[in-house]
Amino acid sequence: MTQTLTIPRPDDWHLHLRDGDMLAAVLPETSRDFGRAIIMPNLVPPVVTGDQARAYRDRILAALPEGDDFTPLMTLYLTEDTDPNDLAAAFESGLIRAVKLYPAGATTNSASGVRNFENVRPILERMAEIGCPLCVHGEVTTADVDIFDREAVFIDTVLDPLRRSIPGLRVVMEHITTKDGVDYAMAGDDTLGATITTHHLIINRNHILVGGIKPHYYCLPVAKRETHRLALRAAATSGNKRFFLGTDSAPHLDHLKEHACGCAGCFTATNTMPLLAHVFEEENALQNLAAFASQNGPAFYGLPVNTATMTLTKQDAPVAFPNKIPTPNGPVTVFDPGYPVYWNVT
Ligand code: DOR
Ligand code: ZN
């Protein structure tokens, strides 16, 4: 008997599209399957002002394949010099849907991020007033904290104090990778949400390091030990409204991943929905895929669920996803879960 699953057209609440040739190459991989995506602002230079967000949105729309029903939801990159009036105007006009906080040095193109959180307090207070969500890359960056502990330490020393001191602030814990993140999100109220990536449901740190280093599994926050992956899977597949899909699909050219100092990022736009169907089926939770990928995100962001639908069908033979997406400057490797996947978008 053919197994199919129909869900509202999903959204991606955390996506890197880049710009120029890379944008043109990767955007169709997302716009084919997703109705909307929260677009990360970590370009070089970053998207800091409303004018820059408008111009970037227009470049995305210009690169969109004809006929694809896709809306980019723009964000601003928070700096210590962000103008709260410009931010508020961009949010209130609907141009941006959120603001992204990168601790300085946390990841790709985060040098302009926040060094001293006290310096952005007035901006965050303004965001709380107007209801603008803050998307947080939740890792401390000080050299004395082990890279596998950076998320847990961030929650205790930065995130929790911040939320207590600005209680109305709506916060998305982006790409959580630990049981600590799951537990904190679960204990939160309706001002708190958490995104989970596709790849963190599939790999743990052994996948990166055992049997030779696998640069295409390296991303930030780095995948943690198996107990954490299991906590993420339980959270994502539970249907709990705090958790929603943010792929963090982050394209880098292969030669910059397969490098002495390789870039962080997994490119999952191409096969995310089939991979999620696989994971949710393994957890006996296909009935909760719609909540995770299509319903909980819009509920947090105060947007309607997409009216279009997506159907996934379990095939008789493993699906052959493309291994690489070509760009004029070289290929981008598509995330390989390391096992056959039978689900496909049909
Ligand atoms: O792995 C990652 N890649 N994590 C991030 O936070 C940024 C992203 C990128 O932009 O490549
Ligand atoms: Zn990201």
Short mmCIF file of C-alpha atoms and ligand atoms in Angstrom, two decimals:
data_model
loop_
_atom_site.label_atom_id
_atom_site.label_comp_id
_atom_site.label_asym_id
_atom_site.label_seq_id
_atom_site.Cartn_x
_atom_site.Cartn_y
_atom_site.Cartn_z
CA MET A 1 0.00 0.00 0.00
CA THR A 2 1.39 3.41 -0.97
CA GLN A 3 2.00 5.60 2.03
CA THR A 4 1.38 9.32 1.54
CA LEU A 5 1.25 12.28 3.85
CA THR A 6 -0.29 15.65 3.01
CA ILE A 7 0.56 18.67 5.13
CA PRO A 8 0.18 22.43 4.70
CA ARG A 9 3.02 23.82 2.56
CA PRO A 10 5.89 24.11 5.06
CA ASP A 11 8.01 27.15 5.97
CA ASP A 12 11.67 27.41 6.92
CA TRP A 13 12.16 29.64 9.96
CA HIS A 14 15.96 29.94 9.54
CA LEU A 15 17.61 30.00 6.12
CA HIS A 16 20.83 31.29 4.52
CA LEU A 17 20.40 32.31 0.88
CA ARG A 18 23.58 34.43 0.41
CA ASP A 19 23.62 36.75 -2.61
CA GLY A 20 24.54 36.95 -6.31
CA ASP A 21 25.41 33.66 -8.05
CA MET A 22 24.98 31.60 -4.88
CA LEU A 23 21.52 33.06 -4.25
CA ALA A 24 20.47 32.24 -7.80
CA ALA A 25 21.76 28.66 -7.41
CA VAL A 26 20.24 27.81 -4.02
CA LEU A 27 16.97 29.76 -3.91
CA PRO A 28 15.07 27.30 -6.19
CA GLU A 29 16.00 24.47 -3.81
CA THR A 30 13.97 26.22 -1.10
CA SER A 31 11.22 27.92 -3.12
CA ARG A 32 10.21 24.57 -4.66
CA ASP A 33 9.09 23.17 -1.32
CA PHE A 34 8.63 26.07 1.11
CA GLY A 35 6.07 28.88 1.23
CA ARG A 36 8.14 31.26 3.34
CA ALA A 37 11.51 31.47 5.00
CA ILE A 38 13.14 33.69 7.58
CA ILE A 39 16.18 34.96 5.70
CA MET A 40 19.41 35.30 7.65
CA PRO A 41 21.13 38.68 7.34
CA ASN A 42 24.77 37.57 7.65
CA LEU A 43 25.88 38.79 4.24
CA VAL A 44 29.18 40.59 3.77
CA PRO A 45 28.56 43.35 4.75
CA PRO A 46 25.58 42.35 6.92
CA VAL A 47 21.98 43.50 6.41
CA VAL A 48 21.79 46.12 9.15
CA THR A 49 19.30 48.77 8.01
CA GLY A 50 15.75 48.72 6.70
CA ASP A 51 16.98 49.99 3.33
CA GLN A 52 19.47 47.14 3.08
CA ALA A 53 16.74 44.60 3.97
CA ARG A 54 14.45 46.03 1.28
CA ALA A 55 17.20 45.87 -1.35
CA TYR A 56 18.10 42.29 -0.34
CA ARG A 57 14.44 41.25 -0.44
CA ASP A 58 14.17 42.67 -3.95
CA ARG A 59 17.26 40.74 -5.09
CA ILE A 60 15.73 37.54 -3.70
CA LEU A 61 12.42 38.19 -5.45
CA ALA A 62 14.27 38.91 -8.72
CA ALA A 63 16.07 35.54 -8.44
CA LEU A 64 12.88 33.57 -7.73
CA PRO A 65 11.94 30.99 -10.39
CA GLU A 66 8.76 31.99 -12.17
CA GLY A 67 5.70 30.34 -10.70
CA ASP A 68 7.21 29.51 -7.29
CA ASP A 69 4.97 30.67 -4.46
CA PHE A 70 7.61 31.83 -1.97
CA THR A 71 7.82 34.84 0.34
CA PRO A 72 11.14 35.81 1.92
CA LEU A 73 10.67 37.05 5.49
CA MET A 74 13.46 39.51 6.11
CA THR A 75 15.56 40.11 9.22
CA LEU A 76 18.04 42.73 10.38
CA TYR A 77 21.45 41.90 11.78
CA LEU A 78 21.67 43.43 15.26
CA THR A 79 24.77 45.52 15.94
CA GLU A 80 25.65 47.76 18.85
CA ASP A 81 25.04 50.69 16.46
CA THR A 82 21.59 49.62 15.24
CA ASP A 83 19.16 52.57 15.08
CA PRO A 84 16.05 51.56 17.07
CA ASN A 85 13.84 53.92 15.02
CA ASP A 86 14.95 52.40 11.74
CA LEU A 87 14.38 48.91 13.19
CA ALA A 88 10.91 49.81 14.49
CA ALA A 89 9.88 51.38 11.17
CA ALA A 90 11.07 48.29 9.26
CA PHE A 91 9.15 45.98 11.59
CA GLU A 92 5.97 48.02 11.75
CA SER A 93 5.80 48.31 7.95
CA GLY A 94 6.07 44.50 7.64
CA LEU A 95 9.39 44.76 5.80
CA ILE A 96 11.18 42.69 8.47
CA ARG A 97 9.76 39.96 10.71
CA ALA A 98 12.60 39.57 13.19
CA VAL A 99 16.04 40.75 14.24
CA LYS A 100 19.01 38.41 14.45
CA LEU A 101 21.47 38.44 17.32
CA TYR A 102 24.90 36.95 16.68
CA PRO A 103 27.36 37.13 19.54
CA ALA A 104 30.49 38.58 17.88
CA GLY A 105 32.69 35.78 16.54
CA ALA A 106 30.13 33.00 17.04
CA THR A 107 29.98 31.89 13.41
CA THR A 108 30.20 32.73 9.68
CA ASN A 109 30.26 36.51 9.14
CA SER A 110 29.49 37.37 12.74
CA ALA A 111 32.31 39.88 13.28
CA SER A 112 29.81 42.79 13.44
CA GLY A 113 27.74 41.00 16.09
CA VAL A 114 27.14 42.01 19.69
CA ARG A 115 30.12 42.20 22.06
CA ASN A 116 28.49 43.79 25.08
CA PHE A 117 24.85 42.92 25.61
CA GLU A 118 24.32 46.00 27.82
CA ASN A 119 24.91 48.12 24.71
CA VAL A 120 21.89 46.67 22.93
CA ARG A 121 19.51 46.72 25.91
CA PRO A 122 17.63 49.86 24.74
CA ILE A 123 17.13 48.28 21.32
CA LEU A 124 15.84 45.04 22.86
CA GLU A 125 13.48 47.00 25.11
CA ARG A 126 12.09 48.76 22.04
CA MET A 127 11.67 45.39 20.31
CA ALA A 128 9.73 44.07 23.31
CA GLU A 129 7.44 47.11 23.12
CA ILE A 130 6.64 46.61 19.44
CA GLY A 131 6.55 42.78 19.55
CA CYS A 132 9.50 42.23 17.21
CA PRO A 133 11.01 38.75 17.72
CA LEU A 134 14.72 38.35 18.45
CA CYS A 135 16.31 35.32 16.76
CA VAL A 136 19.29 34.30 18.85
CA HIS A 137 22.41 32.39 17.88
CA GLY A 138 22.82 30.99 21.39
CA GLU A 139 26.49 30.35 21.93
CA VAL A 140 29.04 32.12 24.10
CA THR A 141 32.26 32.84 22.27
CA THR A 142 34.85 33.20 25.01
CA ALA A 143 37.92 31.03 24.51
CA ASP A 144 37.66 29.49 27.99
CA VAL A 145 34.35 27.75 27.22
CA ASP A 146 34.58 24.43 25.40
CA ILE A 147 32.84 24.48 22.01
CA PHE A 148 30.54 21.62 23.06
CA ASP A 149 29.41 23.60 26.14
CA ARG A 150 28.81 26.95 24.47
CA GLU A 151 25.06 26.60 24.08
CA ALA A 152 24.40 25.48 27.64
CA VAL A 153 26.59 28.24 29.06
CA PHE A 154 24.86 30.83 26.85
CA ILE A 155 21.45 29.80 28.18
CA ASP A 156 22.56 30.16 31.80
CA THR A 157 24.71 33.25 31.57
CA VAL A 158 23.15 35.30 28.76
CA LEU A 159 19.74 34.14 27.58
CA ASP A 160 18.00 33.51 30.87
CA PRO A 161 19.18 36.77 32.52
CA LEU A 162 18.22 38.67 29.36
CA ARG A 163 14.71 37.22 29.23
CA ARG A 164 14.19 37.87 32.93
CA SER A 165 15.23 41.49 32.60
CA ILE A 166 13.11 42.15 29.47
CA PRO A 167 10.13 39.86 30.09
CA GLY A 168 8.06 40.92 27.07
CA LEU A 169 10.81 40.18 24.57
CA ARG A 170 9.84 37.47 22.09
CA VAL A 171 12.83 35.18 21.56
CA VAL A 172 13.56 32.35 19.15
CA MET A 173 16.36 30.06 20.30
CA GLU A 174 17.83 29.29 16.90
CA HIS A 175 19.07 25.83 15.90
CA ILE A 176 19.16 24.33 19.38
CA THR A 177 21.54 21.39 19.65
CA THR A 178 21.32 20.25 23.27
CA LYS A 179 18.96 18.73 25.82
CA ASP A 180 19.64 21.90 27.81
CA GLY A 181 18.15 23.93 24.95
CA VAL A 182 15.15 21.60 24.68
CA ASP A 183 14.48 21.77 28.42
CA TYR A 184 14.79 25.54 28.53
CA ALA A 185 12.43 26.01 25.56
CA MET A 186 9.95 23.54 27.00
CA ALA A 187 9.85 25.42 30.31
CA GLY A 188 9.29 28.76 28.59
CA ASP A 189 6.08 30.71 28.05
CA ASP A 190 4.54 31.90 24.78
CA THR A 191 7.27 34.52 24.30
CA LEU A 192 9.73 31.69 23.62
CA GLY A 193 10.20 29.44 20.59
CA ALA A 194 13.03 27.23 19.37
CA THR A 195 14.03 26.11 15.90
CA ILE A 196 15.62 22.75 15.19
CA THR A 197 17.54 21.92 12.02
CA THR A 198 17.13 18.82 9.90
CA HIS A 199 20.76 17.81 10.26
CA HIS A 200 20.82 18.01 14.06
CA LEU A 201 18.03 15.41 14.09
CA ILE A 202 20.25 13.09 12.05
CA ILE A 203 23.89 13.48 13.07
CA ASN A 204 25.75 13.56 16.35
CA ARG A 205 29.40 14.51 16.85
CA ASN A 206 30.63 11.01 16.01
CA HIS A 207 29.32 11.45 12.48
CA ILE A 208 31.68 14.41 12.08
CA LEU A 209 34.77 12.88 13.60
CA VAL A 210 34.79 9.06 13.53
CA GLY A 211 36.45 7.32 10.58
CA GLY A 212 37.91 10.52 9.14
CA ILE A 213 36.80 14.13 9.41
CA LYS A 214 33.61 14.94 7.46
CA PRO A 215 33.64 18.62 6.57
CA HIS A 216 30.10 18.55 5.17
CA TYR A 217 28.80 17.60 8.63
CA TYR A 218 30.51 20.55 10.29
CA CYS A 219 28.19 23.38 11.24
CA LEU A 220 27.64 25.77 14.13
CA PRO A 221 26.44 25.13 16.71
CA VAL A 222 28.40 21.92 16.22
CA ALA A 223 26.46 18.64 16.60
CA LYS A 224 26.69 17.30 20.16
CA ARG A 225 26.69 13.80 21.70
CA GLU A 226 23.92 11.28 21.04
CA THR A 227 21.87 12.03 24.18
CA HIS A 228 21.37 15.55 22.86
CA ARG A 229 20.34 14.37 19.39
CA LEU A 230 17.75 12.09 20.98
CA ALA A 231 16.36 14.99 23.03
CA LEU A 232 16.08 17.08 19.85
CA ARG A 233 14.25 14.28 18.05
CA ALA A 234 11.81 13.87 20.94
CA ALA A 235 11.14 17.62 20.97
CA ALA A 236 10.74 18.06 17.21
CA THR A 237 8.46 15.07 16.80
CA SER A 238 6.34 15.82 19.89
CA GLY A 239 4.12 18.40 18.22
CA ASN A 240 4.88 20.83 21.10
CA LYS A 241 4.23 24.34 19.78
CA ARG A 242 7.54 25.75 21.09
CA PHE A 243 9.48 23.78 18.45
CA PHE A 244 9.50 24.46 14.72
CA LEU A 245 11.65 23.85 11.67
CA GLY A 246 14.53 26.18 10.91
CA THR A 247 16.84 24.31 8.56
CA ASP A 248 19.84 26.65 8.88
CA SER A 249 20.58 25.40 5.37
CA ALA A 250 23.86 27.22 4.79
CA PRO A 251 25.57 26.82 1.41
CA HIS A 252 29.34 27.03 1.10
CA LEU A 253 31.36 26.16 -2.01
CA ASP A 254 32.87 22.68 -1.68
CA HIS A 255 36.45 23.91 -1.86
CA LEU A 256 35.80 26.16 1.16
CA LYS A 257 34.32 23.27 3.17
CA GLU A 258 37.01 20.78 2.16
CA HIS A 259 39.73 23.08 3.40
CA ALA A 260 42.36 23.38 6.13
CA CYS A 261 40.02 25.88 7.81
CA GLY A 262 36.65 24.71 6.56
CA CYS A 263 33.48 26.81 6.75
CA ALA A 264 30.58 25.86 9.04
CA GLY A 265 27.25 24.97 7.47
CA CYS A 266 25.18 22.05 6.17
CA PHE A 267 23.19 22.49 2.96
CA THR A 268 19.85 20.75 3.47
CA ALA A 269 17.42 22.82 1.39
CA THR A 270 17.23 20.19 -1.37
CA ASN A 271 16.12 17.19 0.68
CA THR A 272 14.90 18.53 4.02
CA MET A 273 11.25 17.51 3.76
CA PRO A 274 11.97 13.89 2.67
CA LEU A 275 14.57 13.61 5.46
CA LEU A 276 12.09 14.92 8.01
CA ALA A 277 9.45 12.44 6.83
CA HIS A 278 12.05 9.69 7.35
CA VAL A 279 12.89 10.91 10.87
CA PHE A 280 9.25 11.42 11.89
CA GLU A 281 8.34 7.95 10.59
CA GLU A 282 11.20 6.43 12.61
CA GLU A 283 9.79 8.15 15.69
CA ASN A 284 6.22 6.99 14.86
CA ALA A 285 5.25 10.64 14.66
CA LEU A 286 4.30 11.35 11.04
CA GLN A 287 1.11 12.88 12.41
CA ASN A 288 3.21 15.66 14.01
CA LEU A 289 5.23 16.65 10.94
CA ALA A 290 2.64 19.30 10.03
CA ALA A 291 2.96 20.89 13.49
CA PHE A 292 6.75 21.05 13.26
CA ALA A 293 7.15 22.12 9.63
CA SER A 294 3.93 24.00 8.83
CA GLN A 295 1.97 25.16 11.90
CA ASN A 296 4.05 25.96 14.98
CA GLY A 297 6.25 28.51 13.20
CA PRO A 298 3.42 30.64 11.81
CA ALA A 299 1.71 30.50 15.22
CA PHE A 300 4.81 31.94 16.90
CA TYR A 301 5.28 34.63 14.26
CA GLY A 302 1.55 35.52 14.20
CA LEU A 303 1.13 34.55 10.55
CA PRO A 304 -1.47 32.32 8.89
CA VAL A 305 -0.64 28.73 8.02
CA ASN A 306 -0.09 28.36 4.26
CA THR A 307 -3.23 27.33 2.39
CA ALA A 308 -1.31 25.36 -0.26
CA THR A 309 -0.35 21.79 0.60
CA MET A 310 2.61 19.44 0.15
CA THR A 311 2.29 15.70 -0.37
CA LEU A 312 5.08 13.32 0.56
CA THR A 313 5.02 9.75 -0.72
CA LYS A 314 7.03 6.77 0.42
CA GLN A 315 8.68 5.22 -2.64
CA ASP A 316 9.53 1.56 -3.22
CA ALA A 317 13.20 2.35 -3.90
CA PRO A 318 15.58 4.84 -2.28
CA VAL A 319 15.26 8.34 -3.68
CA ALA A 320 18.25 9.66 -5.66
CA PHE A 321 18.64 13.25 -4.47
CA PRO A 322 21.23 15.37 -6.26
CA ASN A 323 24.62 15.09 -4.55
CA LYS A 324 25.61 18.61 -5.48
CA ILE A 325 24.08 21.88 -6.64
CA PRO A 326 26.20 23.58 -9.31
CA THR A 327 27.11 27.28 -9.10
CA PRO A 328 29.31 29.29 -11.49
CA ASN A 329 32.04 29.20 -8.83
CA GLY A 330 31.88 25.48 -8.06
CA PRO A 331 29.49 22.98 -6.51
CA VAL A 332 27.71 22.95 -3.14
CA THR A 333 27.32 19.51 -1.57
CA VAL A 334 23.82 18.49 -0.53
CA PHE A 335 23.57 17.01 2.98
CA ASP A 336 23.82 13.21 2.88
CA PRO A 337 22.14 11.51 5.85
CA GLY A 338 24.30 8.42 5.29
CA TYR A 339 21.36 6.05 4.80
CA PRO A 340 18.73 5.45 2.12
CA VAL A 341 15.64 7.64 2.22
CA TYR A 342 12.39 6.43 0.65
CA TRP A 343 10.23 9.53 1.11
CA ASN A 344 9.94 12.18 -1.56
CA VAL A 345 7.86 15.26 -2.29
CA THR A 346 5.37 14.23 -4.97
O1 DOR B 1 26.81 26.36 10.42
C1 DOR B 1 26.46 27.53 10.33
N1 DOR B 1 26.55 28.19 9.15
N2 DOR B 1 26.03 28.15 11.41
C2 DOR B 1 25.75 29.47 11.41
O2 DOR B 1 25.37 29.98 12.42
C3 DOR B 1 26.00 30.28 10.20
C4 DOR B 1 25.95 29.46 8.99
C5 DOR B 1 26.51 30.17 7.78
O3 DOR B 1 26.17 31.34 7.55
O4 DOR B 1 27.25 29.55 7.03
ZN ZN B 2 22.19 30.07 10.53
#
